[in-house]
Amino acid sequence: MKLRLLSLYPDQMNIYADRGNMLFLQHRCEWRGIDFEVTRCGPGDRFDPGAFDLLYMGGGQDRDQKAVARDLLETKQESMRKAKETGAAILAVCGGYQLLGHSYELEGERIEGLGLVDLKTVREPGPRLIGPVSIEVDLENEKRVLAGFENHGGRTRLGASAPLGRVLHGHGNNGEDGFEGVREDNLIGTYLHGPLLPKNAWLADHLISTGLEHHHGERPELEPLEDSLEQAAHEAALAAARAG
Ligand code: GLN
């Protein structure tokens, strides 16, 4: 079996060690004897949507987002749409998450997003939404808790698209409606980073299973791993969120 990961803008969209998410996916595949292949996709690059099972885009500062937003529309929009339609797993974090929606408005400027999901982000007056966060999600018909860290000025509001989860502690999409992230088909967008996957190993495995199903047509039964360190990382992140 093989998982083919496309890393979108690894140099521009990588804050808070978001790249650690990819290393974690790689190790969990390799520990199970699953081949793992990473392709970098930067400014100006186009990609074949049928050639990847998992697409990943990390967070970025406003200026990095501006730089990649135009390139996303010019060189990657159609392939992103196809990848989503054909069931590839997509994970986008923070600044990457915001760019999946229709737009990000800040200081009188409007950055056009991909419009893959129905949401908008606006930099409204008020403090940045920063701190540890935990959310309850329902993936694979099982309620689970994700723990992480958020730091965003933009407030995201969902239209018809569904949230990834419900905020237990922290701010979430906008600090008001109690929702966090977005989820549609096999696409997940979230403000949680820090990095997200090492603190929530089951989510990494969910993405690996979804990606392998996309490639091989069948959802595999993943071999369990010795996860005591991952469990400790999750509990520490959760305790930080509870303590506020
Ligand atoms: N620039 C965006 C904001 O502040 C996203 C930041 C991030 O990716 N951490 O809202």
PDB file of C-alpha atoms and ligand atoms in Angstrom:
ATOM      1  CA  MET A   1       0.000   0.000   0.000  1.00  0.00           C
ATOM      2  CA  LYS A   2       1.077   3.540  -0.634  1.00  0.00           C
ATOM      3  CA  LEU A   3      -0.029   6.988   0.515  1.00  0.00           C
ATOM      4  CA  ARG A   4       0.760   9.900  -1.823  1.00  0.00           C
ATOM      5  CA  LEU A   5       0.851  13.240  -0.034  1.00  0.00           C
ATOM      6  CA  LEU A   6       0.839  16.617  -1.739  1.00  0.00           C
ATOM      7  CA  SER A   7       2.354  19.346   0.388  1.00  0.00           C
ATOM      8  CA  LEU A   8       0.986  22.713  -0.711  1.00  0.00           C
ATOM      9  CA  TYR A   9       3.288  25.720  -0.242  1.00  0.00           C
ATOM     10  CA  PRO A  10       5.582  24.029   2.281  1.00  0.00           C
ATOM     11  CA  ASP A  11       7.863  27.088   2.372  1.00  0.00           C
ATOM     12  CA  GLN A  12       5.188  29.782   2.534  1.00  0.00           C
ATOM     13  CA  MET A  13       2.514  28.103   4.688  1.00  0.00           C
ATOM     14  CA  ASN A  14       4.322  26.578   7.625  1.00  0.00           C
ATOM     15  CA  ILE A  15       4.075  28.221  11.017  1.00  0.00           C
ATOM     16  CA  TYR A  16       3.995  26.662  14.481  1.00  0.00           C
ATOM     17  CA  ALA A  17       5.787  23.620  13.078  1.00  0.00           C
ATOM     18  CA  ASP A  18       2.807  22.691  10.941  1.00  0.00           C
ATOM     19  CA  ARG A  19       5.330  20.672   8.922  1.00  0.00           C
ATOM     20  CA  GLY A  20       5.522  18.305  11.910  1.00  0.00           C
ATOM     21  CA  ASN A  21       2.104  17.051  10.839  1.00  0.00           C
ATOM     22  CA  MET A  22       3.622  15.623   7.664  1.00  0.00           C
ATOM     23  CA  LEU A  23       6.514  13.958   9.481  1.00  0.00           C
ATOM     24  CA  PHE A  24       4.033  12.364  11.824  1.00  0.00           C
ATOM     25  CA  LEU A  25       1.959  10.973   8.933  1.00  0.00           C
ATOM     26  CA  GLN A  26       5.114   9.657   7.332  1.00  0.00           C
ATOM     27  CA  HIS A  27       6.270   7.841  10.468  1.00  0.00           C
ATOM     28  CA  ARG A  28       2.875   6.298  11.164  1.00  0.00           C
ATOM     29  CA  CYS A  29       2.788   4.949   7.612  1.00  0.00           C
ATOM     30  CA  GLU A  30       6.365   3.680   7.679  1.00  0.00           C
ATOM     31  CA  TRP A  31       5.926   1.998  11.076  1.00  0.00           C
ATOM     32  CA  ARG A  32       3.142  -0.015   9.448  1.00  0.00           C
ATOM     33  CA  GLY A  33       5.054  -0.850   6.281  1.00  0.00           C
ATOM     34  CA  ILE A  34       2.964   1.544   4.152  1.00  0.00           C
ATOM     35  CA  ASP A  35       4.937   3.443   1.497  1.00  0.00           C
ATOM     36  CA  PHE A  36       4.777   7.190   1.873  1.00  0.00           C
ATOM     37  CA  GLU A  37       5.597   9.666  -0.859  1.00  0.00           C
ATOM     38  CA  VAL A  38       5.657  13.460  -0.478  1.00  0.00           C
ATOM     39  CA  THR A  39       5.487  15.873  -3.399  1.00  0.00           C
ATOM     40  CA  ARG A  40       6.076  19.552  -2.800  1.00  0.00           C
ATOM     41  CA  CYS A  41       3.843  21.963  -4.667  1.00  0.00           C
ATOM     42  CA  GLY A  42       4.855  25.607  -4.493  1.00  0.00           C
ATOM     43  CA  PRO A  43       4.118  28.855  -6.318  1.00  0.00           C
ATOM     44  CA  GLY A  44       3.664  28.344 -10.054  1.00  0.00           C
ATOM     45  CA  ASP A  45       3.414  24.540  -9.806  1.00  0.00           C
ATOM     46  CA  ARG A  46       0.413  22.667 -11.168  1.00  0.00           C
ATOM     47  CA  PHE A  47      -0.594  19.186 -10.039  1.00  0.00           C
ATOM     48  CA  ASP A  48      -2.527  16.191 -11.317  1.00  0.00           C
ATOM     49  CA  PRO A  49      -5.489  15.749  -8.936  1.00  0.00           C
ATOM     50  CA  GLY A  50      -5.652  12.011  -9.607  1.00  0.00           C
ATOM     51  CA  ALA A  51      -2.086  11.479  -8.410  1.00  0.00           C
ATOM     52  CA  PHE A  52      -2.523  12.340  -4.721  1.00  0.00           C
ATOM     53  CA  ASP A  53      -4.474  10.855  -1.823  1.00  0.00           C
ATOM     54  CA  LEU A  54      -3.903  13.482   0.854  1.00  0.00           C
ATOM     55  CA  LEU A  55      -3.407  17.221   0.316  1.00  0.00           C
ATOM     56  CA  TYR A  56      -1.996  19.322   3.113  1.00  0.00           C
ATOM     57  CA  MET A  57      -1.712  23.098   3.546  1.00  0.00           C
ATOM     58  CA  GLY A  58      -0.478  24.706   6.759  1.00  0.00           C
ATOM     59  CA  GLY A  59      -0.930  28.104   8.355  1.00  0.00           C
ATOM     60  CA  GLY A  60       0.541  31.412   7.354  1.00  0.00           C
ATOM     61  CA  GLN A  61       0.759  35.058   8.276  1.00  0.00           C
ATOM     62  CA  ASP A  62      -1.469  37.486   6.397  1.00  0.00           C
ATOM     63  CA  ARG A  63       1.372  38.477   4.062  1.00  0.00           C
ATOM     64  CA  ASP A  64       2.157  34.843   3.188  1.00  0.00           C
ATOM     65  CA  GLN A  65      -1.507  34.186   2.539  1.00  0.00           C
ATOM     66  CA  LYS A  66      -1.723  37.131   0.174  1.00  0.00           C
ATOM     67  CA  ALA A  67       1.268  35.825  -1.727  1.00  0.00           C
ATOM     68  CA  VAL A  68      -0.143  32.329  -2.189  1.00  0.00           C
ATOM     69  CA  ALA A  69      -3.850  33.202  -2.642  1.00  0.00           C
ATOM     70  CA  ARG A  70      -3.454  34.512  -6.181  1.00  0.00           C
ATOM     71  CA  ASP A  71      -1.242  31.585  -7.137  1.00  0.00           C
ATOM     72  CA  LEU A  72      -3.782  29.122  -5.732  1.00  0.00           C
ATOM     73  CA  LEU A  73      -6.489  30.571  -7.963  1.00  0.00           C
ATOM     74  CA  GLU A  74      -4.288  30.792 -11.026  1.00  0.00           C
ATOM     75  CA  THR A  75      -2.556  27.426 -10.939  1.00  0.00           C
ATOM     76  CA  LYS A  76      -4.357  25.068  -8.544  1.00  0.00           C
ATOM     77  CA  GLN A  77      -8.074  25.870  -8.212  1.00  0.00           C
ATOM     78  CA  GLU A  78      -9.362  23.324 -10.735  1.00  0.00           C
ATOM     79  CA  SER A  79      -7.119  20.534  -9.446  1.00  0.00           C
ATOM     80  CA  MET A  80      -8.149  21.270  -5.849  1.00  0.00           C
ATOM     81  CA  ARG A  81     -11.809  21.070  -6.838  1.00  0.00           C
ATOM     82  CA  LYS A  82     -11.263  17.742  -8.624  1.00  0.00           C
ATOM     83  CA  ALA A  83      -9.274  16.305  -5.720  1.00  0.00           C
ATOM     84  CA  LYS A  84     -12.115  17.158  -3.337  1.00  0.00           C
ATOM     85  CA  GLU A  85     -14.786  15.794  -5.677  1.00  0.00           C
ATOM     86  CA  THR A  86     -12.993  12.502  -6.158  1.00  0.00           C
ATOM     87  CA  GLY A  87     -12.597  11.922  -2.418  1.00  0.00           C
ATOM     88  CA  ALA A  88      -8.953  12.740  -1.730  1.00  0.00           C
ATOM     89  CA  ALA A  89      -8.361  13.684   1.899  1.00  0.00           C
ATOM     90  CA  ILE A  90      -7.624  17.394   2.346  1.00  0.00           C
ATOM     91  CA  LEU A  91      -6.324  18.941   5.557  1.00  0.00           C
ATOM     92  CA  ALA A  92      -5.850  22.695   5.772  1.00  0.00           C
ATOM     93  CA  VAL A  93      -4.765  24.476   8.930  1.00  0.00           C
ATOM     94  CA  CYS A  94      -5.433  28.081   9.964  1.00  0.00           C
ATOM     95  CA  GLY A  95      -4.265  30.374   7.135  1.00  0.00           C
ATOM     96  CA  GLY A  96      -4.637  27.431   4.735  1.00  0.00           C
ATOM     97  CA  TYR A  97      -8.118  26.756   6.105  1.00  0.00           C
ATOM     98  CA  GLN A  98      -9.170  30.373   5.527  1.00  0.00           C
ATOM     99  CA  LEU A  99      -8.118  30.136   1.871  1.00  0.00           C
ATOM    100  CA  LEU A 100     -10.453  27.178   1.245  1.00  0.00           C
ATOM    101  CA  GLY A 101     -13.426  29.504   1.705  1.00  0.00           C
ATOM    102  CA  HIS A 102     -14.752  32.333  -0.459  1.00  0.00           C
ATOM    103  CA  SER A 103     -12.644  35.160   0.886  1.00  0.00           C
ATOM    104  CA  TYR A 104     -10.558  36.662   3.678  1.00  0.00           C
ATOM    105  CA  GLU A 105     -11.217  40.369   4.252  1.00  0.00           C
ATOM    106  CA  LEU A 106      -8.764  42.501   6.142  1.00  0.00           C
ATOM    107  CA  GLU A 107      -7.992  46.193   6.330  1.00  0.00           C
ATOM    108  CA  GLY A 108     -10.217  47.088   3.427  1.00  0.00           C
ATOM    109  CA  GLU A 109      -8.732  44.378   1.255  1.00  0.00           C
ATOM    110  CA  ARG A 110     -10.370  41.185   0.046  1.00  0.00           C
ATOM    111  CA  ILE A 111      -8.260  38.099  -0.592  1.00  0.00           C
ATOM    112  CA  GLU A 112     -10.149  35.698  -2.853  1.00  0.00           C
ATOM    113  CA  GLY A 113     -10.187  32.084  -1.661  1.00  0.00           C
ATOM    114  CA  LEU A 114     -10.762  28.833  -3.516  1.00  0.00           C
ATOM    115  CA  GLY A 115     -14.469  28.631  -2.700  1.00  0.00           C
ATOM    116  CA  LEU A 116     -14.217  24.883  -2.083  1.00  0.00           C
ATOM    117  CA  VAL A 117     -16.394  25.238   0.998  1.00  0.00           C
ATOM    118  CA  ASP A 118     -19.062  27.736   1.993  1.00  0.00           C
ATOM    119  CA  LEU A 119     -17.388  30.052   4.480  1.00  0.00           C
ATOM    120  CA  LYS A 120     -15.962  33.545   4.777  1.00  0.00           C
ATOM    121  CA  THR A 121     -13.325  35.047   7.007  1.00  0.00           C
ATOM    122  CA  VAL A 122     -13.143  38.667   8.149  1.00  0.00           C
ATOM    123  CA  ARG A 123     -10.526  40.394  10.297  1.00  0.00           C
ATOM    124  CA  GLU A 124     -13.009  42.148  12.570  1.00  0.00           C
ATOM    125  CA  PRO A 125     -12.000  44.602  15.310  1.00  0.00           C
ATOM    126  CA  GLY A 126     -10.999  42.943  18.551  1.00  0.00           C
ATOM    127  CA  PRO A 127      -8.118  40.895  19.843  1.00  0.00           C
ATOM    128  CA  ARG A 128      -6.570  37.940  18.049  1.00  0.00           C
ATOM    129  CA  LEU A 129      -8.099  34.649  19.147  1.00  0.00           C
ATOM    130  CA  ILE A 130      -5.188  32.919  20.822  1.00  0.00           C
ATOM    131  CA  GLY A 131      -4.762  29.986  23.174  1.00  0.00           C
ATOM    132  CA  PRO A 132      -5.164  26.280  23.771  1.00  0.00           C
ATOM    133  CA  VAL A 133      -8.381  24.861  22.379  1.00  0.00           C
ATOM    134  CA  SER A 134     -10.313  21.625  22.485  1.00  0.00           C
ATOM    135  CA  ILE A 135     -13.231  20.588  20.324  1.00  0.00           C
ATOM    136  CA  GLU A 136     -15.601  17.653  20.122  1.00  0.00           C
ATOM    137  CA  VAL A 137     -15.810  16.080  16.682  1.00  0.00           C
ATOM    138  CA  ASP A 138     -17.805  13.223  15.231  1.00  0.00           C
ATOM    139  CA  LEU A 139     -15.736  11.414  12.601  1.00  0.00           C
ATOM    140  CA  GLU A 140     -16.326   7.775  11.701  1.00  0.00           C
ATOM    141  CA  ASN A 141     -19.534   7.883  13.800  1.00  0.00           C
ATOM    142  CA  GLU A 142     -17.631   8.221  17.024  1.00  0.00           C
ATOM    143  CA  LYS A 143     -17.378  11.289  19.243  1.00  0.00           C
ATOM    144  CA  ARG A 144     -13.754  12.219  19.899  1.00  0.00           C
ATOM    145  CA  VAL A 145     -11.942  15.228  21.319  1.00  0.00           C
ATOM    146  CA  LEU A 146      -9.237  17.115  19.435  1.00  0.00           C
ATOM    147  CA  ALA A 147      -6.811  19.326  21.326  1.00  0.00           C
ATOM    148  CA  GLY A 148      -4.531  21.996  19.911  1.00  0.00           C
ATOM    149  CA  PHE A 149      -3.603  25.643  19.829  1.00  0.00           C
ATOM    150  CA  GLU A 150      -5.129  28.528  17.899  1.00  0.00           C
ATOM    151  CA  ASN A 151      -3.851  31.966  16.939  1.00  0.00           C
ATOM    152  CA  HIS A 152      -5.842  33.892  14.384  1.00  0.00           C
ATOM    153  CA  GLY A 153      -7.085  37.404  13.808  1.00  0.00           C
ATOM    154  CA  GLY A 154      -9.623  36.347  11.190  1.00  0.00           C
ATOM    155  CA  ARG A 155     -13.144  35.339  12.268  1.00  0.00           C
ATOM    156  CA  THR A 156     -14.624  32.597  10.119  1.00  0.00           C
ATOM    157  CA  ARG A 157     -18.339  32.140   9.609  1.00  0.00           C
ATOM    158  CA  LEU A 158     -19.807  29.094   7.920  1.00  0.00           C
ATOM    159  CA  GLY A 159     -22.545  29.210   5.297  1.00  0.00           C
ATOM    160  CA  ALA A 160     -23.994  25.871   4.238  1.00  0.00           C
ATOM    161  CA  SER A 161     -20.841  23.889   5.056  1.00  0.00           C
ATOM    162  CA  ALA A 162     -20.761  21.924   8.307  1.00  0.00           C
ATOM    163  CA  PRO A 163     -18.305  22.595  11.140  1.00  0.00           C
ATOM    164  CA  LEU A 164     -15.576  20.123  12.007  1.00  0.00           C
ATOM    165  CA  GLY A 165     -16.596  20.270  15.644  1.00  0.00           C
ATOM    166  CA  ARG A 166     -18.058  22.032  18.643  1.00  0.00           C
ATOM    167  CA  VAL A 167     -15.816  24.131  20.865  1.00  0.00           C
ATOM    168  CA  LEU A 168     -15.286  22.757  24.377  1.00  0.00           C
ATOM    169  CA  HIS A 169     -12.550  25.198  25.418  1.00  0.00           C
ATOM    170  CA  GLY A 170     -11.087  28.135  23.481  1.00  0.00           C
ATOM    171  CA  HIS A 171     -12.490  30.335  20.702  1.00  0.00           C
ATOM    172  CA  GLY A 172     -12.957  28.290  17.522  1.00  0.00           C
ATOM    173  CA  ASN A 173     -14.023  29.859  14.237  1.00  0.00           C
ATOM    174  CA  ASN A 174     -15.047  33.246  15.574  1.00  0.00           C
ATOM    175  CA  GLY A 175     -15.323  33.168  19.375  1.00  0.00           C
ATOM    176  CA  GLU A 176     -19.108  33.443  19.165  1.00  0.00           C
ATOM    177  CA  ASP A 177     -21.035  30.596  17.603  1.00  0.00           C
ATOM    178  CA  GLY A 178     -19.279  27.659  19.280  1.00  0.00           C
ATOM    179  CA  PHE A 179     -18.177  26.052  16.008  1.00  0.00           C
ATOM    180  CA  GLU A 180     -14.671  25.093  14.976  1.00  0.00           C
ATOM    181  CA  GLY A 181     -13.362  24.315  11.519  1.00  0.00           C
ATOM    182  CA  VAL A 182     -15.159  22.918   8.529  1.00  0.00           C
ATOM    183  CA  ARG A 183     -15.787  19.461   7.176  1.00  0.00           C
ATOM    184  CA  GLU A 184     -17.178  18.470   3.814  1.00  0.00           C
ATOM    185  CA  ASP A 185     -16.637  15.198   1.960  1.00  0.00           C
ATOM    186  CA  ASN A 186     -13.089  14.245   2.966  1.00  0.00           C
ATOM    187  CA  LEU A 187     -11.975  17.843   3.429  1.00  0.00           C
ATOM    188  CA  ILE A 188     -11.106  19.147   6.886  1.00  0.00           C
ATOM    189  CA  GLY A 189     -10.212  22.753   7.668  1.00  0.00           C
ATOM    190  CA  THR A 190      -9.301  23.804  11.203  1.00  0.00           C
ATOM    191  CA  TYR A 191      -7.661  26.537  13.261  1.00  0.00           C
ATOM    192  CA  LEU A 192      -5.920  23.940  15.433  1.00  0.00           C
ATOM    193  CA  HIS A 193      -2.215  23.679  15.010  1.00  0.00           C
ATOM    194  CA  GLY A 194       0.773  23.413  17.138  1.00  0.00           C
ATOM    195  CA  PRO A 195       1.165  20.731  15.540  1.00  0.00           C
ATOM    196  CA  LEU A 196      -2.223  19.125  15.377  1.00  0.00           C
ATOM    197  CA  LEU A 197      -1.562  15.524  14.375  1.00  0.00           C
ATOM    198  CA  PRO A 198       1.099  14.463  16.923  1.00  0.00           C
ATOM    199  CA  LYS A 199      -1.316  15.634  19.632  1.00  0.00           C
ATOM    200  CA  ASN A 200      -4.243  13.777  18.069  1.00  0.00           C
ATOM    201  CA  ALA A 201      -2.865  10.537  16.642  1.00  0.00           C
ATOM    202  CA  TRP A 202      -6.297   9.124  15.863  1.00  0.00           C
ATOM    203  CA  LEU A 203      -6.916  12.032  13.458  1.00  0.00           C
ATOM    204  CA  ALA A 204      -3.653  11.210  11.675  1.00  0.00           C
ATOM    205  CA  ASP A 205      -4.863   7.619  11.313  1.00  0.00           C
ATOM    206  CA  HIS A 206      -8.245   8.795  10.068  1.00  0.00           C
ATOM    207  CA  LEU A 207      -6.486  10.789   7.317  1.00  0.00           C
ATOM    208  CA  ILE A 208      -4.204   7.861   6.459  1.00  0.00           C
ATOM    209  CA  SER A 209      -7.190   5.482   6.146  1.00  0.00           C
ATOM    210  CA  THR A 210      -9.116   7.982   4.023  1.00  0.00           C
ATOM    211  CA  GLY A 211      -6.100   8.539   1.767  1.00  0.00           C
ATOM    212  CA  LEU A 212      -5.431   4.819   1.360  1.00  0.00           C
ATOM    213  CA  GLU A 213      -9.087   4.223   0.533  1.00  0.00           C
ATOM    214  CA  HIS A 214      -8.803   6.924  -2.146  1.00  0.00           C
ATOM    215  CA  HIS A 215      -5.762   5.242  -3.668  1.00  0.00           C
ATOM    216  CA  HIS A 216      -6.650   1.563  -3.314  1.00  0.00           C
ATOM    217  CA  GLY A 217     -10.460   1.660  -3.335  1.00  0.00           C
ATOM    218  CA  GLU A 218     -10.841  -0.065  -0.001  1.00  0.00           C
ATOM    219  CA  ARG A 219     -10.622   1.269   3.547  1.00  0.00           C
ATOM    220  CA  PRO A 220      -7.784  -0.580   5.278  1.00  0.00           C
ATOM    221  CA  GLU A 221      -7.737  -1.853   8.831  1.00  0.00           C
ATOM    222  CA  LEU A 222      -4.729   0.009  10.263  1.00  0.00           C
ATOM    223  CA  GLU A 223      -2.422  -1.882  12.563  1.00  0.00           C
ATOM    224  CA  PRO A 224      -2.505  -0.322  16.081  1.00  0.00           C
ATOM    225  CA  LEU A 225       0.728   1.362  17.215  1.00  0.00           C
ATOM    226  CA  GLU A 226       2.298   1.837  20.612  1.00  0.00           C
ATOM    227  CA  ASP A 227       0.919   5.313  21.336  1.00  0.00           C
ATOM    228  CA  SER A 228       1.820   6.109  24.948  1.00  0.00           C
ATOM    229  CA  LEU A 229       3.820   9.242  24.016  1.00  0.00           C
ATOM    230  CA  GLU A 230       1.089  10.414  21.656  1.00  0.00           C
ATOM    231  CA  GLN A 231      -1.501   9.828  24.372  1.00  0.00           C
ATOM    232  CA  ALA A 232       0.579  11.876  26.826  1.00  0.00           C
ATOM    233  CA  ALA A 233       0.883  14.698  24.247  1.00  0.00           C
ATOM    234  CA  HIS A 234      -2.877  14.650  23.760  1.00  0.00           C
ATOM    235  CA  GLU A 235      -3.564  14.760  27.476  1.00  0.00           C
ATOM    236  CA  ALA A 236      -1.126  17.620  28.031  1.00  0.00           C
ATOM    237  CA  ALA A 237      -2.791  19.641  25.239  1.00  0.00           C
ATOM    238  CA  LEU A 238      -6.209  18.866  26.688  1.00  0.00           C
ATOM    239  CA  ALA A 239      -5.141  19.882  30.190  1.00  0.00           C
ATOM    240  CA  ALA A 240      -3.807  23.185  28.796  1.00  0.00           C
ATOM    241  CA  ALA A 241      -7.148  23.807  27.068  1.00  0.00           C
ATOM    242  CA  ARG A 242      -9.102  23.028  30.240  1.00  0.00           C
ATOM    243  CA  ALA A 243      -6.906  25.382  32.261  1.00  0.00           C
ATOM    244  CA  GLY A 244      -7.617  28.089  29.640  1.00  0.00           C
TER     245      GLY A 244
HETATM  246  N1  GLN B   1      -3.282  35.217   9.024  1.00  0.00           N
HETATM  247  C1  GLN B   1      -4.399  34.514   9.545  1.00  0.00           C
HETATM  248  C2  GLN B   1      -5.050  35.208  10.733  1.00  0.00           C
HETATM  249  O1  GLN B   1      -4.382  35.802  11.558  1.00  0.00           O
HETATM  250  C3  GLN B   1      -4.034  33.075   9.878  1.00  0.00           C
HETATM  251  C4  GLN B   1      -2.916  32.951  10.876  1.00  0.00           C
HETATM  252  C5  GLN B   1      -2.395  31.574  11.048  1.00  0.00           C
HETATM  253  O2  GLN B   1      -2.297  30.768  10.102  1.00  0.00           O
HETATM  254  N2  GLN B   1      -1.946  31.307  12.257  1.00  0.00           N
HETATM  255  O3  GLN B   1      -6.244  35.168  10.882  1.00  0.00           O
END
